[in-house]
Short mmCIF file of C-alpha atoms in Angstrom, two decimals:
data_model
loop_
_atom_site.label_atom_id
_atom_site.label_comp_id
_atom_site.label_asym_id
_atom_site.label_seq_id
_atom_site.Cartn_x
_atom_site.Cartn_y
_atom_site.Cartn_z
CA UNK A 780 18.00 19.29 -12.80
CA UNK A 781 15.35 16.69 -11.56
CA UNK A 782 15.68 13.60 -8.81
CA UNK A 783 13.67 10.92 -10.18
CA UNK A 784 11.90 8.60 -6.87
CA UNK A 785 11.32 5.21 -8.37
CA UNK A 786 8.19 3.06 -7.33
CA UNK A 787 10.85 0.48 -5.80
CA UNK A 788 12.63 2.98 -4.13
CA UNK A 789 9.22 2.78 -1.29
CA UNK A 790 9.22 0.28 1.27
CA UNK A 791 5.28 -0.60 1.48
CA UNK A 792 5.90 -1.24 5.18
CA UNK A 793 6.50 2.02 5.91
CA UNK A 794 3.20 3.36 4.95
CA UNK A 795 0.03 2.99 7.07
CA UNK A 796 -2.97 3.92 4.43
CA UNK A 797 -6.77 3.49 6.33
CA UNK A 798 -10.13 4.37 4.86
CA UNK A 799 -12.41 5.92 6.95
CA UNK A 800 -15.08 6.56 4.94
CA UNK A 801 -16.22 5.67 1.19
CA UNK A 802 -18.53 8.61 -0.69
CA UNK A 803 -21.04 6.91 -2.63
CA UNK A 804 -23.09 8.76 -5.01
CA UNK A 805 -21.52 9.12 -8.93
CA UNK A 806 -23.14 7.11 -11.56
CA UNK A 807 -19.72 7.01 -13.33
CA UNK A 808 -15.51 7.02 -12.88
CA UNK A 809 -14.32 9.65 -10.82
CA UNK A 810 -11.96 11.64 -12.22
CA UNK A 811 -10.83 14.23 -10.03
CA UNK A 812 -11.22 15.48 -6.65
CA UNK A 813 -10.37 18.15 -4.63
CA UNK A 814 -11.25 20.30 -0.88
CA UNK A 815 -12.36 23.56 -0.15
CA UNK A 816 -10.54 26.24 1.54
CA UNK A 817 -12.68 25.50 4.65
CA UNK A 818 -11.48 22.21 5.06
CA UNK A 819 -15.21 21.04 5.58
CA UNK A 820 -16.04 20.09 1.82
CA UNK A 821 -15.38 17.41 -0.97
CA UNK A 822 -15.51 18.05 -4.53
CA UNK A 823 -15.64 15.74 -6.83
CA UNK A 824 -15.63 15.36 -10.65
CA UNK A 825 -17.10 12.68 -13.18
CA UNK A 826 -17.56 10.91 -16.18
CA UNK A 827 -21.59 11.17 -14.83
CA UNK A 828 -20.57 14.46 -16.06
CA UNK A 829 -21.61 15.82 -12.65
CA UNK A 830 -19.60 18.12 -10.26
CA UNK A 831 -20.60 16.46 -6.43
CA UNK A 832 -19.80 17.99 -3.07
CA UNK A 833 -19.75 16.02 -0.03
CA UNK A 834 -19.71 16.61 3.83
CA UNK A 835 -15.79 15.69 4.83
CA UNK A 836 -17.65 14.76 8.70
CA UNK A 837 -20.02 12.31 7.78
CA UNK A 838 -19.71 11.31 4.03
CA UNK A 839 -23.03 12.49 3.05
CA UNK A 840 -23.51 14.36 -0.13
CA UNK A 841 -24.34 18.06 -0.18
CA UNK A 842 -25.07 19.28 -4.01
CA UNK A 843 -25.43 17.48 -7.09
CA UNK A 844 -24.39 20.65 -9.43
CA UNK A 845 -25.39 19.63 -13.68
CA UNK A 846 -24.83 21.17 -16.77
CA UNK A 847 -21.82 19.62 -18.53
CA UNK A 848 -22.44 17.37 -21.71
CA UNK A 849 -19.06 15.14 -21.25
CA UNK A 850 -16.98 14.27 -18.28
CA UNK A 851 -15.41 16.44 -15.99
CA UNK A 852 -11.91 16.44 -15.87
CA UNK A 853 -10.58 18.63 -13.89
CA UNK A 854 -11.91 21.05 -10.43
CA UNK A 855 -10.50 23.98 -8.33
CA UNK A 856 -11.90 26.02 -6.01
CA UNK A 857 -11.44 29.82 -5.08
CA UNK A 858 -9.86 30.63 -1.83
CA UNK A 859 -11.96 33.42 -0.48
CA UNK A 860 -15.68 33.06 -2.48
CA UNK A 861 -17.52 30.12 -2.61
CA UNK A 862 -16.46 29.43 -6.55
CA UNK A 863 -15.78 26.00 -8.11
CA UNK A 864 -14.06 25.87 -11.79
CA UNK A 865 -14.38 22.64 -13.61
CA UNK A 866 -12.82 21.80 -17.12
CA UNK A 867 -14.90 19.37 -19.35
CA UNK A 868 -14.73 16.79 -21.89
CA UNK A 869 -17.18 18.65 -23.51
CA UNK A 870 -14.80 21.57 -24.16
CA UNK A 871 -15.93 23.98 -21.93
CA UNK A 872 -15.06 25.16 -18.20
CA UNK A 873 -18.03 26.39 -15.80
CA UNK A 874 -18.07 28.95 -13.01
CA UNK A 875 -20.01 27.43 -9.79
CA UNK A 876 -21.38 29.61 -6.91
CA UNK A 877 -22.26 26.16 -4.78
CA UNK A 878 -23.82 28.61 -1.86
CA UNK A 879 -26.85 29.13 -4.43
CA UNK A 880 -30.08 28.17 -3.33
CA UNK A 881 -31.14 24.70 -3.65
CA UNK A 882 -34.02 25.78 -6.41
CA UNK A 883 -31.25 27.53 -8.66
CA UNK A 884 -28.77 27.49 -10.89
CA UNK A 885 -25.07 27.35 -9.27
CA UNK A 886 -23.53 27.67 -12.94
CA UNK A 887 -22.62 31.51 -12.95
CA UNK A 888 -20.88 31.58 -16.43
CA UNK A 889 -19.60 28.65 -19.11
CA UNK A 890 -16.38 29.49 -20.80
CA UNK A 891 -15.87 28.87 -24.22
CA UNK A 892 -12.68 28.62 -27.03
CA UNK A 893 -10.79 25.63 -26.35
CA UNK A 894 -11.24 23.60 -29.58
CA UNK A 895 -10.60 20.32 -27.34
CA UNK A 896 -11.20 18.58 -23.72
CA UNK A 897 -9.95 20.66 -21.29
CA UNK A 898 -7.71 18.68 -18.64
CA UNK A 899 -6.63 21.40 -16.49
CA UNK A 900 -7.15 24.51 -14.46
CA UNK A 901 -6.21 26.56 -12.29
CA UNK A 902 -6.99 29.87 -10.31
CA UNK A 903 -4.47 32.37 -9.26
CA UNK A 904 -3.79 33.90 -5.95
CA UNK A 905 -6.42 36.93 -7.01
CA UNK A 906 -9.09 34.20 -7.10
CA UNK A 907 -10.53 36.00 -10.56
CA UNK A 908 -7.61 35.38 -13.15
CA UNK A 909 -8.20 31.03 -14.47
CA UNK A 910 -5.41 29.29 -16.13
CA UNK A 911 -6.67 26.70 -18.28
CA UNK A 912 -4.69 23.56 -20.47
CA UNK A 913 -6.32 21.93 -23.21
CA UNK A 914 -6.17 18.98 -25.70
CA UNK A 915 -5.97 21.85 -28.30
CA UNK A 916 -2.09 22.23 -26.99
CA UNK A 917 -3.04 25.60 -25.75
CA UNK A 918 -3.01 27.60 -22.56
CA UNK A 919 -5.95 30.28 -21.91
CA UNK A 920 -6.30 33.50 -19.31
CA UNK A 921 -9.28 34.38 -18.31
CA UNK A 922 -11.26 36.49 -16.12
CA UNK A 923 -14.51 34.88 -14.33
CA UNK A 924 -15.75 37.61 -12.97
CA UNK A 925 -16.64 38.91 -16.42
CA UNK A 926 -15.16 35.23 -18.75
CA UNK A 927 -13.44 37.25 -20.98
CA UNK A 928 -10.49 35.58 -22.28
CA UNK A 929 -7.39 37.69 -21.91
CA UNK A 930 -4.54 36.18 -23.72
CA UNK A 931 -3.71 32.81 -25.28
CA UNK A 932 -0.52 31.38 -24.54
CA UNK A 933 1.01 29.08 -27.35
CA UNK A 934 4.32 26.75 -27.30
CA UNK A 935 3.10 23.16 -26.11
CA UNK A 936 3.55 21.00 -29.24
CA UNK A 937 1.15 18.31 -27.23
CA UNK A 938 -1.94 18.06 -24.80
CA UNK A 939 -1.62 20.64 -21.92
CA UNK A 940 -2.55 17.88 -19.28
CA UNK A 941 -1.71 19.81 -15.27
CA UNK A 942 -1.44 23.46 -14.33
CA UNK A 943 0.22 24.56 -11.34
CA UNK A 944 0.32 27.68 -9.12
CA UNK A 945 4.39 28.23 -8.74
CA UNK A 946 5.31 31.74 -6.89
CA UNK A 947 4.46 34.95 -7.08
CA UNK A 948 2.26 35.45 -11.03
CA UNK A 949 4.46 31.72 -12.28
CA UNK A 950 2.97 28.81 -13.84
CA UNK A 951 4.46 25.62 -14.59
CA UNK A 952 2.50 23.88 -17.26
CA UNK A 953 2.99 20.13 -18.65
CA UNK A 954 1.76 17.81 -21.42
CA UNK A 955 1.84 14.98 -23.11
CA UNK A 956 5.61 14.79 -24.09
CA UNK A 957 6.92 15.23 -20.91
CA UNK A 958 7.97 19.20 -21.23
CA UNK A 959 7.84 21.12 -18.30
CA UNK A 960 7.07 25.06 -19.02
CA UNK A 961 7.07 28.58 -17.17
CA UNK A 962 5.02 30.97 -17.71
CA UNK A 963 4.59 34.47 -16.21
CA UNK A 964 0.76 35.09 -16.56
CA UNK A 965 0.47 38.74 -16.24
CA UNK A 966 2.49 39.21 -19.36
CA UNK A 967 2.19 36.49 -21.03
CA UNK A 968 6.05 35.57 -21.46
CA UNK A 969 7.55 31.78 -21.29
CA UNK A 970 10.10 31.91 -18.42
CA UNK A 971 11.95 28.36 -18.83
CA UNK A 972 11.26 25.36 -20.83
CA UNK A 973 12.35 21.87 -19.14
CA UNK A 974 12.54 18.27 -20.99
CA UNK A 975 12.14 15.76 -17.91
CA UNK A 976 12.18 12.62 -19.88
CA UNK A 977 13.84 11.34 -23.49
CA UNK A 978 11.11 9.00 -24.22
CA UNK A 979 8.14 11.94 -24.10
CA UNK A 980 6.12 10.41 -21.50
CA UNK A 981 3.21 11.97 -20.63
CA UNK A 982 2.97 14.23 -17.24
CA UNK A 983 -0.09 13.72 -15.42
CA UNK A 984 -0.05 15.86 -12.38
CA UNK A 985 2.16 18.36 -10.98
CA UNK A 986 2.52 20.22 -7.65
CA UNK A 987 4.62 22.17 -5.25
CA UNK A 988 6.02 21.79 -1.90
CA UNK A 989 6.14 24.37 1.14
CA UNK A 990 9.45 25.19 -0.31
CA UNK A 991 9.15 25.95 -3.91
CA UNK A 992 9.51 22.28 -5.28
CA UNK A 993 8.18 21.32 -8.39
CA UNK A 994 6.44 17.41 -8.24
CA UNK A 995 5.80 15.87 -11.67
CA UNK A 996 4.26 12.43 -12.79
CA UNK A 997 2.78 10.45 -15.42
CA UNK A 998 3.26 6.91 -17.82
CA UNK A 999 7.17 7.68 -16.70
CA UNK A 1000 6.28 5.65 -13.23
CA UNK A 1001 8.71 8.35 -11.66
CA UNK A 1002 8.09 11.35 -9.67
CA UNK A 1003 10.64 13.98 -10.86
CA UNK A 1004 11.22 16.76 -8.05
CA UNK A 1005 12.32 20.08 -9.44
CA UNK A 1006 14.13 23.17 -8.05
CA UNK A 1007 13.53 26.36 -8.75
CA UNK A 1008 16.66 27.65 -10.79
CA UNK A 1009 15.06 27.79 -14.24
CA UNK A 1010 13.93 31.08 -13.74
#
């Protein structure tokens, strides 16, 4: 079902890690980070409860963008407009147009339902429909060109903690007792359900390989790597 890569199974001599450059700017812990389609720009998230973006070339910080009350926990970042999504502590997600003039607002839109900190999102490939996880154990659609909220999707019994993009209209969703689970967002349906651990460790973080691999990790200290069979 899953391999499981231990820390001990990497030889430290093998990997050649250098810093180039070190951002300074965020009056708190950062919490997530992410970069633009272009390739040019850092974004960054805090428990400053600011959402930062930086200049990849020289370090040098490009927008300050405020307006959540808690830490931000989570960013991503259309693919063909210049829109950032960030999930708070404070419960709500924002829509950011970050090519705003200086002297406005960037926050478009603030979503609002979850009944807990949101620790995930997600666009899909139409770069309008968000996928969102949530303390509240619950998944929510939405539309940000409008933020209507189109469906709720319900069967985590824990924190959903990472969203990913799988193929085609598939996400794989994860929380805080390990389950893995599959959704098909245009109708709502659960595809597969997958335990990856007996103890219920948390998963963390998820993503997906070139070729349709699933990555998982969290307070397991494994990386589980997951085909595509479920479904």
């Amino acid at each position: 079902q899953a391999m499981q890569l231990g820390l001990d199974d990497v030889d430290p001599s093998e990997l050649t890690i250098n810093c180039i450059r070190t951002l300074k700017g965020h009056m708190n812990s950062v919490l997530c980070v992410g970069v633009l389609p272009d390739g040019m720009i850092l974004m960054s998230g805090s428990s400053d409860n600011t959402v930062r973006l930086w200049d990849t070339e020289n370090g040098m910080l490009i927008r300050s963008m405020f307006g959540h009350m808690n830490e931000v926990l989570c960013l991503t970042a259309a693919r063909f407009r210049p829109l950032i999504i960030s999930g708070s502590g404070d419960r709500t997600i924002k829509v950011w147009n970050y090519r705003t003039k200086k002297s406005l607002s960037p926050c478009l839109m603030t979503l609002t339902g979850h009944t807990g900190f949101v620790w995930s999102v997600e666009l899909l490939r139409d770069d309008s429909t968000l996928v969102s996880g949530s303390q509240d154990n619950l998944i929510r659609v939405w539309n940000i060109d409008n933020g209507e909220c189109l469906k709720i999707l319900v069967g985590h019994s824990s924190h959903v903690l990472a969203l990913k993009k799988f193929k085609n209209d598939t996400i794989a969703s994860a929380d805080g007792e390990g389950i893995l689970r599959f959704w098909n967002i245009p109708n709502g349906s659960l595809l597969a359900i997958v335990k990856t651990n007996r103890d219920k460790n948390a998963i963390n973080a998820l993503d997906v390989t070139e070729d349709l691999l699933l990555l998982s990790a969290g307070t397991e200290r494994k990386i589980g790597i997951h085909g595509h069979k479920y479904f």
